[in-house]
Structures are given as structure tokens and as C-alpha cells.
Coordinates of N, CA and C in Angstrom, one line a residue:
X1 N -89.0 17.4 -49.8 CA -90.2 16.6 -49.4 C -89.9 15.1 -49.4
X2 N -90.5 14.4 -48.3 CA -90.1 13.1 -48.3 C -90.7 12.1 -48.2
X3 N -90.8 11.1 -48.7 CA -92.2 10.4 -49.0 C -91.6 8.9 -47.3
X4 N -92.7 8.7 -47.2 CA -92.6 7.4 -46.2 C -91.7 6.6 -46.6
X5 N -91.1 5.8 -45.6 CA -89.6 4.7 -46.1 C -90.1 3.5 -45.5
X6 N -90.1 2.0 -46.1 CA -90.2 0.9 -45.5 C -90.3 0.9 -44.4
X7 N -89.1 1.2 -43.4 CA -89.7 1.1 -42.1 C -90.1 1.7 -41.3
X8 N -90.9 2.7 -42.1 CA -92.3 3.8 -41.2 C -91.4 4.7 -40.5
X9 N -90.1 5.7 -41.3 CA -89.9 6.8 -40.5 C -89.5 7.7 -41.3
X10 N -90.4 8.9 -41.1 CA -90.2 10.3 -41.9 C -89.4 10.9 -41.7
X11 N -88.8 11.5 -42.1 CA -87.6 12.9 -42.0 C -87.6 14.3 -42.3
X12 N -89.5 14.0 -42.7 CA -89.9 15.6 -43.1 C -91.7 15.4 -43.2
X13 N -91.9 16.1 -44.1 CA -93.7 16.2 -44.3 C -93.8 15.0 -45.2
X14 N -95.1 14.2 -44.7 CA -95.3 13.0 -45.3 C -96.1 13.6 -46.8
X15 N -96.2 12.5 -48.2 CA -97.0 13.2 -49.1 C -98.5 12.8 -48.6
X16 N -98.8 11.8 -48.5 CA -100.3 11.4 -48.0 C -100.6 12.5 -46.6
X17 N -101.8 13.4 -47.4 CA -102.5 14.1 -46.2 C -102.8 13.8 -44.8
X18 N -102.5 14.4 -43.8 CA -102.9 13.4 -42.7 C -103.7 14.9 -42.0
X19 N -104.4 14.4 -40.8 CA -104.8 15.2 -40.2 C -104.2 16.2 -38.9
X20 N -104.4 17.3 -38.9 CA -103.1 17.4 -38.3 C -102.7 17.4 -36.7
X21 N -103.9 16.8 -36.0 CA -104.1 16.1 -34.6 C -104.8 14.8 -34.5
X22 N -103.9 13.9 -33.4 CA -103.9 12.2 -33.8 C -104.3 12.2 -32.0
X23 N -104.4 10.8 -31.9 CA -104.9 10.5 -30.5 C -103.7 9.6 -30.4
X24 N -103.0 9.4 -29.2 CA -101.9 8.8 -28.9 C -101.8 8.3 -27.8
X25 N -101.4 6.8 -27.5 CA -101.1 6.2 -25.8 C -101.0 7.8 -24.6
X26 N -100.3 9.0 -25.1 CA -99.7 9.9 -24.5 C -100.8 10.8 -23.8
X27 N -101.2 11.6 -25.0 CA -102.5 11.9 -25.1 C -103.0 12.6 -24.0
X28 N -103.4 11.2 -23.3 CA -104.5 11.5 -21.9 C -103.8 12.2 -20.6
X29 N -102.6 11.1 -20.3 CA -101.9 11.3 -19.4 C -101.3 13.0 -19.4
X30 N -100.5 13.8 -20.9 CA -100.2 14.4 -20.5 C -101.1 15.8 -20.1
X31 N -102.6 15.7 -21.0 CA -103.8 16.0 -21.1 C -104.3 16.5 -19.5
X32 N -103.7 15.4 -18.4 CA -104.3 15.3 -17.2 C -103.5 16.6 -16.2
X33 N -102.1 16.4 -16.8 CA -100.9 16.9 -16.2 C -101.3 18.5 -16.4
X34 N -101.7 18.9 -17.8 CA -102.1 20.2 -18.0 C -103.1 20.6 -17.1
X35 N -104.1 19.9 -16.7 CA -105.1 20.3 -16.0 C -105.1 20.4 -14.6
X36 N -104.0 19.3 -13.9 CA -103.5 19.4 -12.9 C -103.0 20.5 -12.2
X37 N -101.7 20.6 -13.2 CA -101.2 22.1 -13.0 C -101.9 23.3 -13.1
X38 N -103.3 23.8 -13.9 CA -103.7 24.8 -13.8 C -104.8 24.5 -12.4
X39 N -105.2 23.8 -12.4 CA -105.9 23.4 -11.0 C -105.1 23.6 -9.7
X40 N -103.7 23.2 -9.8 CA -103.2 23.4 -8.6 C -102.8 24.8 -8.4
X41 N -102.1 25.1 -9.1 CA -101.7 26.9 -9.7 C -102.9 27.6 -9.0
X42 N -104.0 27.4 -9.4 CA -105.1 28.2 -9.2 C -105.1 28.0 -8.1
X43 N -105.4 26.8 -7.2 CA -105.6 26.5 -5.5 C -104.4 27.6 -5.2
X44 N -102.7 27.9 -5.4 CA -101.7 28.6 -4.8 C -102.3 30.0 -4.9
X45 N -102.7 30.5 -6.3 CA -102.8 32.0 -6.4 C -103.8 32.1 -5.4
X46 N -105.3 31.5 -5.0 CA -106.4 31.6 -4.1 C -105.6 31.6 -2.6
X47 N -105.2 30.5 -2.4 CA -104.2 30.5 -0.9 C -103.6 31.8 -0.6
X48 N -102.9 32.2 -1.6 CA -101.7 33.3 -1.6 C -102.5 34.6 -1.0
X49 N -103.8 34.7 -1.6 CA -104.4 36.1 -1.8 C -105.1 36.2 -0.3
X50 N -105.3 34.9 0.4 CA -105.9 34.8 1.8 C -104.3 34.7 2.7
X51 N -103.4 34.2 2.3 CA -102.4 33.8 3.4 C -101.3 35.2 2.9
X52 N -100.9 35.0 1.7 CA -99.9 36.2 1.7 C -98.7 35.3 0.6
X53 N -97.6 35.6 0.3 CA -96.7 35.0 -0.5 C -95.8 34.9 0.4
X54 N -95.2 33.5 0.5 CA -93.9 33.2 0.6 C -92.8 32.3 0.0
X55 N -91.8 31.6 0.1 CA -91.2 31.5 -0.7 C -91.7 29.8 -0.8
X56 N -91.8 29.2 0.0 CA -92.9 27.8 -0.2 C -93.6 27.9 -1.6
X57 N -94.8 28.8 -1.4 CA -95.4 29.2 -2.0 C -95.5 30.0 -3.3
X58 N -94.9 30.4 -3.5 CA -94.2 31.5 -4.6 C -93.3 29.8 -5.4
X59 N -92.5 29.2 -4.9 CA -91.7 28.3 -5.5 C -92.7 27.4 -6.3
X60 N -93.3 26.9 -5.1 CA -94.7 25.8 -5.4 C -95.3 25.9 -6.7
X61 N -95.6 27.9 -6.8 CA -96.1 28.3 -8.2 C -95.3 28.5 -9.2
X62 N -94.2 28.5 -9.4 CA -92.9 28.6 -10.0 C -92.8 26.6 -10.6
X63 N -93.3 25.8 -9.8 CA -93.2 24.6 -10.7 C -94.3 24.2 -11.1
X64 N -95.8 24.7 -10.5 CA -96.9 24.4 -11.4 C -96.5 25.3 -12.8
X65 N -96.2 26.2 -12.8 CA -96.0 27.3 -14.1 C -95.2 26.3 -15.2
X66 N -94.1 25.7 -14.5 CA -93.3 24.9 -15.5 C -93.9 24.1 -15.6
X67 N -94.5 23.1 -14.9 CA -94.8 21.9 -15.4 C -96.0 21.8 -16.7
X68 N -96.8 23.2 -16.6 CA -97.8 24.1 -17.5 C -97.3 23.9 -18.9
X69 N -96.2 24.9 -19.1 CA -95.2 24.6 -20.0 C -94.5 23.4 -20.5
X70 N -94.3 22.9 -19.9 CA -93.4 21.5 -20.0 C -94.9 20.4 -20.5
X71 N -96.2 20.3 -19.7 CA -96.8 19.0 -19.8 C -97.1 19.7 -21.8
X72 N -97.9 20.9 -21.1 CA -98.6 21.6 -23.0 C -97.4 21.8 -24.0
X73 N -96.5 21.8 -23.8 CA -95.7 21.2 -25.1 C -95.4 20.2 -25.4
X74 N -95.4 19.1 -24.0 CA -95.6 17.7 -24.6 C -96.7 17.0 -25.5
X75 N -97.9 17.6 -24.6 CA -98.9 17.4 -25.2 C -99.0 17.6 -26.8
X76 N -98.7 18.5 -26.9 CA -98.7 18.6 -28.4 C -98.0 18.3 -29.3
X77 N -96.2 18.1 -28.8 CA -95.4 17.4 -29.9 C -96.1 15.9 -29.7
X78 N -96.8 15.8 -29.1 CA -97.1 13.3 -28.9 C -98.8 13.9 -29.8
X79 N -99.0 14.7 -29.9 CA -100.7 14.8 -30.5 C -100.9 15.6 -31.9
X80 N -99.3 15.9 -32.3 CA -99.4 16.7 -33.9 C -98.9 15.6 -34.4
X81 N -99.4 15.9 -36.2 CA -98.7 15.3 -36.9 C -97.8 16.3 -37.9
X82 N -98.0 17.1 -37.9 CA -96.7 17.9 -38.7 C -95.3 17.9 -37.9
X83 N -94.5 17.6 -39.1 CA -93.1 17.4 -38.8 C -92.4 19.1 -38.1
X84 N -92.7 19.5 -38.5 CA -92.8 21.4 -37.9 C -93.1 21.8 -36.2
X85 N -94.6 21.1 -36.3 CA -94.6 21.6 -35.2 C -94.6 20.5 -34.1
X86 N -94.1 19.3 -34.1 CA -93.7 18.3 -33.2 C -92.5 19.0 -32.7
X87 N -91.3 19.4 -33.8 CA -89.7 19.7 -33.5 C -90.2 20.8 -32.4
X88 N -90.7 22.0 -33.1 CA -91.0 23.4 -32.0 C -91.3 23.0 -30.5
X89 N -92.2 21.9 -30.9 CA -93.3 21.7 -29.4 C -91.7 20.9 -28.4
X90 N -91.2 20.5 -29.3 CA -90.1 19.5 -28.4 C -88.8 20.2 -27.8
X91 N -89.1 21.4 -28.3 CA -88.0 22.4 -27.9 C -88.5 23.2 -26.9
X92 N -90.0 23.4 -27.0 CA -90.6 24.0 -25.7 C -90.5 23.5 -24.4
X93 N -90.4 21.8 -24.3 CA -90.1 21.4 -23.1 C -89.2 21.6 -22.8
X94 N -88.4 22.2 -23.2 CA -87.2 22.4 -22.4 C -86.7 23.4 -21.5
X95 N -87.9 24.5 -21.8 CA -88.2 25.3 -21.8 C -89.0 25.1 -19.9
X96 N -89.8 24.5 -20.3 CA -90.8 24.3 -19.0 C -89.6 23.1 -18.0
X97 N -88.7 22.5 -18.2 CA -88.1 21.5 -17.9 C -87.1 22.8 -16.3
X98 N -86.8 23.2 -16.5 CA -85.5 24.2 -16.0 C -86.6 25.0 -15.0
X99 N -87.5 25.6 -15.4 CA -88.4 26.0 -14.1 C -89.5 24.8 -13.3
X100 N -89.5 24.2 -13.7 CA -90.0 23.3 -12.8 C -88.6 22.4 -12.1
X101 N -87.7 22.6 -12.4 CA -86.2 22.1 -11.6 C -86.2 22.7 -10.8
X102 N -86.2 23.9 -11.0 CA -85.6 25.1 -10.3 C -86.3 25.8 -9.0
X103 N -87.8 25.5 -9.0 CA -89.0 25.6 -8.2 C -88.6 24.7 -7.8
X104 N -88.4 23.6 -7.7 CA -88.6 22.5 -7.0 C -87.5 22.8 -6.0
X105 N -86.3 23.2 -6.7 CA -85.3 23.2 -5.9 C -85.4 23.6 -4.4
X106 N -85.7 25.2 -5.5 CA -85.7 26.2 -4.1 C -87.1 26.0 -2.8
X107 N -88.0 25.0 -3.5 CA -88.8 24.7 -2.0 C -88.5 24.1 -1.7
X108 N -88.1 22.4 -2.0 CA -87.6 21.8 -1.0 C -86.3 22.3 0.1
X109 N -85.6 23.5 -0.3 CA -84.5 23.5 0.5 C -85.3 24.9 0.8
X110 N -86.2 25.6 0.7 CA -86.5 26.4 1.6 C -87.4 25.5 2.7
X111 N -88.1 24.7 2.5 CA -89.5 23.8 3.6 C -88.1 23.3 4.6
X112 N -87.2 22.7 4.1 CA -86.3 22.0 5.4 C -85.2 22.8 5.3
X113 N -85.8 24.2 5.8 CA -84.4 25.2 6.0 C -83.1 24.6 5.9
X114 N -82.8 24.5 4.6 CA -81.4 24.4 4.3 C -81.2 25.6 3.2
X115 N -81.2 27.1 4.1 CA -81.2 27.7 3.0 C -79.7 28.3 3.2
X116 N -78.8 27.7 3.0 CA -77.2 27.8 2.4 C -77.3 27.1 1.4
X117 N -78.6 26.3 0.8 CA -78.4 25.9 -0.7 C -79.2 26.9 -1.5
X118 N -79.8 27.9 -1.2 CA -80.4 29.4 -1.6 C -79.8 30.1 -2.0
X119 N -78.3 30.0 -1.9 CA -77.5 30.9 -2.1 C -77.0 31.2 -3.5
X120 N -76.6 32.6 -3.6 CA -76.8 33.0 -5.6 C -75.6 32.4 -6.1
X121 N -74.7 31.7 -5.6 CA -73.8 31.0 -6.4 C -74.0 29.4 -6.3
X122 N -75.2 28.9 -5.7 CA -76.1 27.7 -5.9 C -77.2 27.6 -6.9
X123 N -78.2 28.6 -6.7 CA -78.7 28.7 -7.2 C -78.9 29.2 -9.2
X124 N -77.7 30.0 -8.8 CA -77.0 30.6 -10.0 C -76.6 29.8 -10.9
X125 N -75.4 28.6 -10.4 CA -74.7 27.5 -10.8 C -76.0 27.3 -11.8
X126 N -77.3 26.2 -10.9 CA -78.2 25.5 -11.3 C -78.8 26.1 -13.0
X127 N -79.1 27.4 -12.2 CA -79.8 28.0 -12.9 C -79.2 28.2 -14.7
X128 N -77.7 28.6 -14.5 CA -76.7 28.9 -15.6 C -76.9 27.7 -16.5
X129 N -76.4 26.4 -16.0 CA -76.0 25.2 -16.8 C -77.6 25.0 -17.4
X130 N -79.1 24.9 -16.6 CA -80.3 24.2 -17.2 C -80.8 25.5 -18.2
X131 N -80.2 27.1 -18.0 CA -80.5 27.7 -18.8 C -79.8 27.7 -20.7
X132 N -78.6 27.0 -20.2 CA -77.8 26.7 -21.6 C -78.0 25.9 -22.3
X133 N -78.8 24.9 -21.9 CA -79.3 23.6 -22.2 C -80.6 24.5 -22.9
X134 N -81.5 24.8 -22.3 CA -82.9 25.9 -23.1 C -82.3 26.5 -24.2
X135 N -81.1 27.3 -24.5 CA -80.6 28.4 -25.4 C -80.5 26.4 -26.5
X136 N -79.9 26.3 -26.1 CA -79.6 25.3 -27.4 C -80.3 24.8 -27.5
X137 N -81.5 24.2 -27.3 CA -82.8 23.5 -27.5 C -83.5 24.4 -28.4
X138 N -83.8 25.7 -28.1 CA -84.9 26.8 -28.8 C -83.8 26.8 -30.2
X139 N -82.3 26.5 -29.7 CA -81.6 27.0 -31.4 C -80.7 25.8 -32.1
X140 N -81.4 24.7 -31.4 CA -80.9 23.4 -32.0 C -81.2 23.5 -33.4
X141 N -81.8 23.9 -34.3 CA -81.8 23.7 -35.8 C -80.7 24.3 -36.2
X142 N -80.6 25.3 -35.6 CA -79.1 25.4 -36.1 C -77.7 25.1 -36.2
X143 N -77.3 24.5 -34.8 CA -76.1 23.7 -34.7 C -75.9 22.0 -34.2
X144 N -77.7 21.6 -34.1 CA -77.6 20.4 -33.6 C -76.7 20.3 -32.5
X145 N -76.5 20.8 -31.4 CA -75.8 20.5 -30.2 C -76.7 19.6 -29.4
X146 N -77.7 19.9 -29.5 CA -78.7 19.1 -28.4 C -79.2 17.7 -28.8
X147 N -79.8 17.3 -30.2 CA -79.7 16.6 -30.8 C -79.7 16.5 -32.4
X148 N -80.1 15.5 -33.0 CA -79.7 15.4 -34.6 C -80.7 14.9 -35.4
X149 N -80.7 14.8 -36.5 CA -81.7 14.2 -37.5 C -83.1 13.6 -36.6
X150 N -83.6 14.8 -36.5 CA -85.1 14.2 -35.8 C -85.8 13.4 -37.3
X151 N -86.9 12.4 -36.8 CA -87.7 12.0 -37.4 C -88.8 11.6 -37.1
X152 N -89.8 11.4 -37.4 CA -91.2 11.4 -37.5 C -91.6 9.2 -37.6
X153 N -91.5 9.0 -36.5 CA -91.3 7.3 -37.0 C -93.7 6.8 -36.8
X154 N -93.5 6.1 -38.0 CA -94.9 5.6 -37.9 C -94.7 4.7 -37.6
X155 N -96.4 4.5 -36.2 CA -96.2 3.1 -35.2 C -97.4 2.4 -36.1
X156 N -97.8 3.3 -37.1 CA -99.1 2.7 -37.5 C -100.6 3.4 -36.8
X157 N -100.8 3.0 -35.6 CA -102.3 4.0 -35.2 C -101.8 5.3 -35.0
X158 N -100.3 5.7 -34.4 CA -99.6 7.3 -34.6 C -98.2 7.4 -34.9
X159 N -98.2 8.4 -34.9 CA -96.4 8.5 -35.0 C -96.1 9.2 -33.8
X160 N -95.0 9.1 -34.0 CA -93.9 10.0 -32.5 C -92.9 10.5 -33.3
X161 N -92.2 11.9 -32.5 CA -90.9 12.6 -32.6 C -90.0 11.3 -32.0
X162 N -88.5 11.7 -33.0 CA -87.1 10.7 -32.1 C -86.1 11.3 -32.6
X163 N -85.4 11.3 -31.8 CA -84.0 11.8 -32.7 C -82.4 11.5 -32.3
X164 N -81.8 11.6 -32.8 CA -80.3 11.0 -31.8 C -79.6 11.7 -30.8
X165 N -79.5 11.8 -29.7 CA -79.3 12.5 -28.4 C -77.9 12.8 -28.7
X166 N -77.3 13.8 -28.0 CA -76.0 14.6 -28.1 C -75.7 14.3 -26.6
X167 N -74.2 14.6 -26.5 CA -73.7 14.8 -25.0 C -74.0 16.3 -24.5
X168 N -74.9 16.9 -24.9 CA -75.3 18.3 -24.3 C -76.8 17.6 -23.7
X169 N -77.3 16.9 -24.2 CA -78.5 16.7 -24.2 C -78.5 15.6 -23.1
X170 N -77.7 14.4 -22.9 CA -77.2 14.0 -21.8 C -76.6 14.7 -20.2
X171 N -76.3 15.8 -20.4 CA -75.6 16.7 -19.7 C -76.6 17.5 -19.4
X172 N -77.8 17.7 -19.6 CA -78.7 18.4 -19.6 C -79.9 17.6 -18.8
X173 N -80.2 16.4 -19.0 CA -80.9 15.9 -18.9 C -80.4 15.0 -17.6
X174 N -79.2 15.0 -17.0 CA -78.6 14.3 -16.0 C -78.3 15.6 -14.8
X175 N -78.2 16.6 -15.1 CA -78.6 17.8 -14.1 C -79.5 17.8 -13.4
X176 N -80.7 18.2 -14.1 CA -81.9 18.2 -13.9 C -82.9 17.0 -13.5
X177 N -82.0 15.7 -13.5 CA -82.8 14.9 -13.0 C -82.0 14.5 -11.6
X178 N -80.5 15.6 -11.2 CA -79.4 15.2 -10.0 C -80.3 16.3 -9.6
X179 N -81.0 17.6 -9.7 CA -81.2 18.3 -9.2 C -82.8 18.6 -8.3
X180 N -83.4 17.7 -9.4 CA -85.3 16.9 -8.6 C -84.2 15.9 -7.7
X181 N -83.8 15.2 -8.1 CA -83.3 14.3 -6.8 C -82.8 14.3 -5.7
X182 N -82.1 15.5 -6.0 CA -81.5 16.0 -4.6 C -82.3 16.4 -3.7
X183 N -84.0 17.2 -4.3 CA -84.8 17.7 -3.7 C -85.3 16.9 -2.9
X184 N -85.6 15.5 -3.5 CA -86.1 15.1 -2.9 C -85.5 14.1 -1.5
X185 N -84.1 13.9 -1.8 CA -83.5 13.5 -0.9 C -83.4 14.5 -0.1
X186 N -83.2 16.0 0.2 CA -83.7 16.3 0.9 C -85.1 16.5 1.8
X187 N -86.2 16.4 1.2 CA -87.6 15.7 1.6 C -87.6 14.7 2.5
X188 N -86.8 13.7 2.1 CA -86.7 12.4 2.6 C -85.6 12.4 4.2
X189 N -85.0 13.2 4.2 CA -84.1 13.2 5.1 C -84.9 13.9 6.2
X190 N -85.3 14.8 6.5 CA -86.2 15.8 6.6 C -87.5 15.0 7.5
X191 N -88.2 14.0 6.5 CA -89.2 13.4 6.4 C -88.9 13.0 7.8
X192 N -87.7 11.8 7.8 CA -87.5 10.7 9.0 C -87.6 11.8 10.2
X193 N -87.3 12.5 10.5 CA -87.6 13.5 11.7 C -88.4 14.5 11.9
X194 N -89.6 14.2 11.2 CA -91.0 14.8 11.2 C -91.8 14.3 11.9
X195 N -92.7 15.3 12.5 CA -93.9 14.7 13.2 C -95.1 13.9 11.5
X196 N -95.8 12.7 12.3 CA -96.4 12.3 11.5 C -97.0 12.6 11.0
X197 N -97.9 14.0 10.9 CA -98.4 15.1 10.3 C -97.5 15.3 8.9
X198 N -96.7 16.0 9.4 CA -95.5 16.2 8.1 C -95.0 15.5 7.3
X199 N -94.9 14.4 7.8 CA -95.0 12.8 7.0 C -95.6 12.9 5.9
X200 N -96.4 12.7 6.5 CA -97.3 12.3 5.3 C -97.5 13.7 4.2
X201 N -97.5 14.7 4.7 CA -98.1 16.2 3.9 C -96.2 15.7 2.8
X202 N -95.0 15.2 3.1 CA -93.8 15.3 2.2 C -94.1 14.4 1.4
X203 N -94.6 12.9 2.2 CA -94.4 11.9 1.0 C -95.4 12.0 0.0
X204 N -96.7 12.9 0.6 CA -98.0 13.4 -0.7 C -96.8 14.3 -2.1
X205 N -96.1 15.0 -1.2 CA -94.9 16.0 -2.2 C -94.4 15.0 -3.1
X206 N -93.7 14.0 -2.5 CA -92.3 13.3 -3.0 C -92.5 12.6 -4.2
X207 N -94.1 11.9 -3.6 CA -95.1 11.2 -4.9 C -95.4 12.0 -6.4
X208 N -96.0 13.1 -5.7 CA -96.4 14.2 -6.9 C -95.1 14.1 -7.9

């Protein structure tokens, strides 16, 4: 057990009781994102049941699902104060991180038929590397591959999770942000030879 250190950062359970949900700059924002996604989710499943499933659509729901996952674990490692379940909640995003990649992927490159990037040793690749990154996230306590000595730092009105980033965690984190990007460079490529209808319906996408 570890008592507070001069410069406001824990490395375990604080002795002073605290309560064990705090209000945080984060809070709202990621609060909104939860609600978003079950709002939008809900508009696809209603569309789906009148239009039918396709892979647009099916994907579309494939990254509200993650983002579900991804915002509500954030939410909660930036709104707990137990050193416990900050770490858990921070490992869940990683969790929701890889299917909201991976949705994204496959609709942008299904909406601007480029589906030779559909392919099971494309998608597979993607899929393999952001899922190894998950395995070691969920079992980071064990070998620290992902990152190291998390702590609990007080800002004073809250604290936050931090911890020291690994080259898996780098490697992980630079995939998945070459892999939204690509999406969207494809959107964008796409975009310039769209009627202005579609214009605008990609850059509402690109924004999101």
C-alpha cells in the first residue's frame, strides 16, 4: 500500500478514502461519445431492419460497436478513482480500439469499391498485428510489453492513469492510426470525383 508522494503520484491505492467516482475535464466529452454511438448503432440496426444488411452497413455497425467499447472504457478509467479499475478500464480500450479500425477499414474500402483491399490476406494482416496488440493489453500485468509502472498522478481537482509506453505500444498505436488514415485518404480521393451530393454525405464521414 502506498501513501501519496510530494509530487501527487500514486502507484497503488491511496491511504486517504476517496470516493470512488470523480468528475474530470474528460468526463463529458467521452460521456457524449457513449451516447453517440448507441444513438447511431440504434439508427443502423432500424435502417438495416427496413433496408436489409450490407457490408456499408454491417461495417458502419462494426465501428459504432467499437467506439461503444472503446469511448465506455475510457469513460471510466478518466472517472474512477481506484488504482484497479483505471488499469482494467485502460486495457479495455484496446479492446474497442481494433474494431473500430477495422470497421472503418472495411467501409471505406467497401463505399469506394476498392475491394482488392477486402482481401483475407489484407484484412487478415490488419486484423493479426491490432489483435496482438489486444492479447498484450488484456495480459500486460504480466509481462509489461505494452507498457510499465502505471500510476495514478494527482492534478488536485482529479487524478489520471499514465504510464511509460513500450515499443509494442508504439507499434500498435502507429498501425491503427496508418490504418483510420488510410481510410480516410481513401474517402478523400474518392471525394474529389464525387457528385456534390456525395461530397458532402464523405466529408460529414471524414469529420466524424
Amino acid at each position: 500500500m502506498l501513501a501519496r508522494s510530494k509530487v501527487g503520484v500514486f502507484s497503488g491505492r491511496s491511504l486517504t478514502p476517496k470516493m470512488a467516482w470523480e468528475f474530470t475535464p474528460y468526463t463529458i466529452p467521452f460521456a457524449v461519445t457513449v451516447l453517440c454511438s448507441l444513438v447511431f448503432g440504434g439508427y443502423l440496426l432500424y435502417d438495416a431492419r427496413r433496408r436489409g444488411w450490407d457490408t456499408s452497413v454491417g461495417s458502419l455497425a462494426v465501428v459504432s460497436l467499437g467506439t461503444l467499447v472503446w469511448a465506455g472504457a475510457a469513460l471510466i478509467q478518466v472517472s474512477a478513482t481506484s488504482f484497479s479499475v483505471m488499469v482494467v478500464a485502460e486495457q479495455w480500450t484496446y479492446v474497442g480500439t481494433p474494431i473500430v479500425v477495422i470497421g472503418w477499414f472495411v467501409f471505406t474500402a467497401s463505399y469506394t469499391d476498392h475491394d482488392d483491399l477486402l482481401s483475407v490476406p489484407v484484412v487478415g494482416s490488419i486484423t493479426l498485428v491490432l489483435g496482438v496488440g489486444t492479447v498484450l493489453a488484456l495480459t500486460n500485468d504480466i509481462h509489461q510489453l505494452m507498457w510499465a509502472t502505471p500510476t495514478v498522478v494527482d492534478h488536485g481537482s482529479f487524478s489520471s492513469l499514465t504510464y511509460e509506453k513500450t515499443v509494442a505500444y508504439y507499434l500498435f498505436v502507429s498501425v491503427a492510426f496508418g490504418v483510420a488514415l488510410l481510410g480516410v485518404a481513401l474517402l478523400g480521393r474518392f471525394m474529389r470525383t464525387s457528385p456534390t451530393l456525395y461530397r458532402s454525405q464523405m466529408a460529414a464521414l471524414i469529420v466524424a
